[in-house]
Every structure is written in structure tokens, then in C-alpha cells.
CSV table of C-alpha atoms in Angstrom, one decimal:
chain,number,residue,atom,x,y,z
A,1,MET,CA,189.1,71.0,159.2
A,2,ARG,CA,188.3,73.2,156.2
A,3,THR,CA,187.9,76.9,157.0
A,4,LYS,CA,187.1,79.8,154.7
A,5,GLY,CA,190.8,80.6,154.4
A,6,SER,CA,191.9,77.1,153.6
A,7,LYS,CA,193.8,76.2,150.5
A,8,TYR,CA,191.1,73.7,149.4
A,9,THR,CA,188.4,76.3,149.7
A,10,LYS,CA,190.4,78.8,147.7
A,11,ALA,CA,191.2,76.1,145.0
A,12,LEU,CA,187.5,75.1,144.9
A,13,ALA,CA,186.4,78.7,144.4
A,14,LYS,CA,189.0,79.2,141.6
A,15,TYR,CA,187.8,76.0,139.9
A,16,ALA,CA,184.1,76.9,140.3
A,17,LYS,CA,184.8,80.2,138.5
A,18,GLU,CA,186.8,78.5,135.8
A,19,LEU,CA,184.0,75.8,135.3
A,20,ASN,CA,181.3,78.5,135.1
A,21,ASN,CA,183.3,80.5,132.5
A,22,ALA,CA,183.9,77.3,130.5
A,23,ALA,CA,180.1,76.5,130.6
A,24,LYS,CA,179.4,80.0,129.2
A,25,LYS,CA,181.9,79.5,126.4
A,26,GLU,CA,180.5,76.0,125.7
A,27,LEU,CA,176.9,77.4,125.5
A,28,GLY,CA,178.0,80.0,123.0
A,29,ALA,CA,180.2,77.8,120.9
A,30,ARG,CA,177.8,75.0,120.1
A,31,ARG,CA,177.2,74.5,116.4
A,32,ILE,CA,174.5,72.3,114.8
A,33,GLY,CA,174.3,72.3,111.0
A,34,LYS,CA,174.5,75.8,109.6
A,35,ASN,CA,173.5,77.4,112.9
A,36,ARG,CA,176.8,78.7,114.3
A,37,ASN,CA,175.5,79.8,117.7
A,38,TYR,CA,172.8,77.1,118.4
A,39,GLY,CA,170.9,77.8,121.6
A,40,VAL,CA,171.8,81.5,121.8
A,41,ALA,CA,169.3,84.1,120.7
A,42,THR,CA,169.9,87.0,123.2
A,43,GLY,CA,172.7,85.8,125.4
A,44,LYS,CA,170.6,86.0,128.5
A,45,LEU,CA,171.2,82.3,129.4
A,46,GLN,CA,175.0,82.7,129.2
A,47,LYS,CA,174.9,85.9,131.3
A,48,SER,CA,172.6,84.2,133.9
A,49,LEU,CA,174.9,81.3,134.7
A,50,SER,CA,175.9,81.8,138.3
A,51,ILE,CA,177.8,80.2,141.2
A,52,ASP,CA,176.5,79.8,144.8
A,53,ARG,CA,179.6,79.0,147.0
A,54,ARG,CA,179.3,77.5,150.4
A,55,SER,CA,182.3,76.7,152.6
A,56,THR,CA,182.9,73.2,151.2
A,57,SER,CA,180.4,73.0,148.3
A,58,VAL,CA,179.5,74.8,145.1
A,59,ARG,CA,176.2,75.0,143.3
A,60,PHE,CA,175.8,76.1,139.7
A,61,PHE,CA,172.5,77.5,138.5
A,62,SER,CA,170.6,79.9,136.3
A,63,PRO,CA,167.5,81.7,137.5
A,64,LEU,CA,165.9,81.5,134.0
A,65,PRO,CA,163.0,79.0,133.9
A,66,TYR,CA,164.1,77.5,130.5
A,67,ALA,CA,167.7,76.8,131.4
A,68,GLN,CA,167.0,73.3,132.5
A,69,PHE,CA,165.2,72.5,129.2
A,70,ILE,CA,168.2,73.8,127.1
A,71,HIS,CA,170.7,71.9,129.2
A,72,TRP,CA,168.9,68.5,129.4
A,73,GLY,CA,166.8,68.9,126.2
A,74,VAL,CA,163.2,67.9,125.7
A,75,ASN,CA,161.9,64.8,124.0
A,76,GLY,CA,159.5,65.5,121.1
A,77,THR,CA,156.5,63.4,120.1
A,78,LYS,CA,158.5,62.0,117.1
A,79,ARG,CA,162.1,62.2,118.4
A,80,SER,CA,163.7,61.3,121.7
A,81,TYR,CA,166.9,62.6,123.4
A,82,ASN,CA,166.6,60.4,126.5
A,83,SER,CA,165.6,63.5,128.5
A,84,MET,CA,163.6,63.7,131.6
A,85,TYR,CA,161.4,66.3,129.9
A,86,SER,CA,158.9,65.6,127.1
A,87,PHE,CA,156.3,67.3,125.0
A,88,ARG,CA,153.1,65.3,125.1
A,89,SER,CA,149.8,67.1,124.4
A,90,LYS,CA,151.1,70.7,124.7
A,91,GLN,CA,153.6,72.6,122.6
A,92,PRO,CA,155.8,75.6,123.4
A,93,PRO,CA,153.9,78.8,123.8
A,94,THR,CA,153.5,80.8,120.5
A,95,GLU,CA,154.3,84.0,122.4
A,96,ALA,CA,157.8,82.7,123.3
A,97,ILE,CA,158.4,81.8,119.7
A,98,LEU,CA,157.3,85.2,118.5
A,99,GLN,CA,159.7,86.9,120.9
A,100,TRP,CA,162.5,84.6,119.7
A,101,MET,CA,161.6,85.5,116.1
A,102,LYS,CA,162.0,89.2,117.0
A,103,ASP,CA,165.2,88.6,118.9
A,104,LYS,CA,166.9,86.5,116.3
A,105,PRO,CA,165.4,88.1,113.7
A,106,VAL,CA,163.6,85.4,111.8
A,107,GLN,CA,161.0,85.9,109.0
A,108,ALA,CA,159.5,82.9,107.3
A,109,ARG,CA,158.4,82.8,103.6
A,110,ASP,CA,155.6,80.8,102.0
A,111,ALA,CA,155.9,78.5,99.0
A,112,LYS,CA,155.7,81.5,96.6
A,113,GLY,CA,158.5,83.4,98.3
A,114,ARG,CA,156.2,85.9,100.1
A,115,PHE,CA,156.8,86.7,103.7
A,116,ALA,CA,154.4,84.7,105.9
A,117,LYS,CA,152.6,86.2,108.9
A,118,ARG,CA,154.7,86.0,112.0
A,119,LYS,CA,151.9,84.5,114.2
A,120,SER,CA,151.2,81.6,111.8
A,121,SER,CA,155.0,81.0,111.4
A,122,ALA,CA,155.4,81.0,115.2
A,123,PHE,CA,152.7,78.4,115.5
A,124,LEU,CA,154.3,76.2,112.9
A,125,ILE,CA,157.7,76.5,114.5
A,126,ALA,CA,156.2,75.7,117.9
A,127,ARG,CA,154.5,72.6,116.4
A,128,SER,CA,157.8,71.5,114.9
A,129,ILE,CA,159.5,71.9,118.2
A,130,LYS,CA,156.8,69.8,119.8
A,131,GLU,CA,157.4,67.0,117.3
A,132,LYS,CA,161.2,67.2,117.1
A,133,GLY,CA,161.9,68.2,120.7
A,134,ILE,CA,164.8,70.4,121.9
A,135,TYR,CA,168.3,69.0,121.4
A,136,PRO,CA,170.2,68.9,124.7
A,137,LEU,CA,173.1,71.3,125.1
A,138,ARG,CA,174.8,69.9,128.2
A,139,TYR,CA,177.0,72.9,128.6
A,140,TYR,CA,177.9,72.2,132.3
A,141,ILE,CA,178.7,68.5,131.7
A,142,THR,CA,180.8,69.3,128.7
A,143,ALA,CA,182.6,72.1,130.5
A,144,PHE,CA,183.3,69.8,133.5
A,145,ASP,CA,184.7,67.1,131.2
A,146,LYS,CA,187.0,69.6,129.6
A,147,THR,CA,188.3,71.3,132.8
A,148,TYR,CA,188.3,68.6,135.6
A,149,ARG,CA,191.5,66.8,134.8
A,150,LYS,CA,193.5,69.9,135.2
A,151,ALA,CA,191.7,71.1,138.3
A,152,GLU,CA,191.8,67.6,139.9
A,153,ARG,CA,195.5,67.9,140.7
A,154,GLU,CA,195.1,71.4,142.2
A,155,LEU,CA,192.2,70.4,144.3
A,156,THR,CA,193.8,67.2,145.7
A,157,THR,CA,197.1,69.0,146.4
A,158,ALA,CA,195.2,71.8,148.2
A,159,MET,CA,193.1,69.2,150.2
A,160,ALA,CA,196.3,67.3,151.2
A,161,ALA,CA,198.0,70.5,152.2
A,162,ASP,CA,195.1,71.4,154.5
A,163,LEU,CA,194.8,67.8,155.9
A,164,PHE,CA,198.5,67.4,156.6
A,165,GLY,CA,198.8,70.9,157.9
A,166,GLU,CA,196.7,69.7,160.9
A,167,PHE,CA,199.2,67.0,161.9
A,168,GLU,CA,202.0,67.4,164.3
A,169,ALA,CA,204.3,64.9,166.0
A,170,GLN,CA,206.1,65.3,169.3
A,171,VAL,CA,209.2,63.2,170.0
A,172,GLY,CA,210.6,64.0,173.4
A,173,SER,CA,210.9,67.8,173.6
A,174,VAL,CA,210.9,68.3,169.8
A,175,THR,CA,207.6,69.1,168.0
A,176,MET,CA,207.4,68.4,164.2
A,177,LYS,CA,204.9,70.1,161.9
A,178,PRO,CA,204.7,70.0,158.1
A,179,SER,CA,205.9,73.2,156.5
């Protein structure tokens, strides 16, 4: 019987915290091409990664609406990432791209080297995202793959300690319990 004070529950809580921190690191460490911190503009997604602990289960989540699209990726009209999400007739909102351009900061130039207008640049970036999609950054899956082998031993040892801690044997007048 697993209670709040059980060794397994404590080991699970410790691993959940470790996994969440590894996912945050993975999200910030991803590099694609020259972009050293791909997928991170403001750091809000990293900060929002949270854990919801129940007595015997753990749920990882982010309250941000775009977190699932960053994790699983989005198929574009010309490129596919085997994602459950796809751009079809609509493209990302230009306002979101404008905000990203301000946060990053990004300023596009035209063919003659002059700065282009932000609104037209944002529209072109949104159209490009629609065509190419969003590359998946499976930060929780990668973090799980990196941390599970080490935690597996601790979790199974804690579960066995809780399980065998429940047993006792009585032989005549002597009662035996695991220590």
C-alpha cells in the first residue's frame, strides 16, 4: 500500500523534479543550424513547465497554449514531421510573429539592404512557417530518455522496500519482519 510517506512516493517525487529540470535544460539547449537557442525567445515556456503530483502518479504540463506545438511540432504544407498537428489553409497569426520579432529582436532587410517593414516581414515569416511547419522539440521525451535509466533503479528499489515492508511471517511465537 503506497502512502504519502512511502519510499516509492518520495522517490517518484524526486524523479519528477529531476525530469522536469532536465526538460527545461533540454528546451534551452537545442541547437539547429546557427540558432544556438532554437525554440527559446523569452524563456516563458521553460519557466512554465510544471509538475502535478498525485499520490502514485505524476503529470507534466505547461499552461501555455503553444507548448504542445513546440513539443510535437507542426506539419507544414510542404514539409512533414509526422506530427498530429498540421497547417492547412491557415497560417500562424501575424501578431504573434510581430511579438516574437520584438522579443528576439529580429529586423528583416530587403534585396537592397534596407530594413523592411515589420508587418510585411512578419507576414512572410508566418507564410514560411505555414509551408515549412514547426520542427518538433520533444524536450520531455528526450529528457526522459536521458534520466530514466538512472532513476529506474531508485524507483524499483523504493517500490520493493515498500512492498516487502508490508510482509511479516510468524513461526510459532516468533514474528519476522524485513528491516
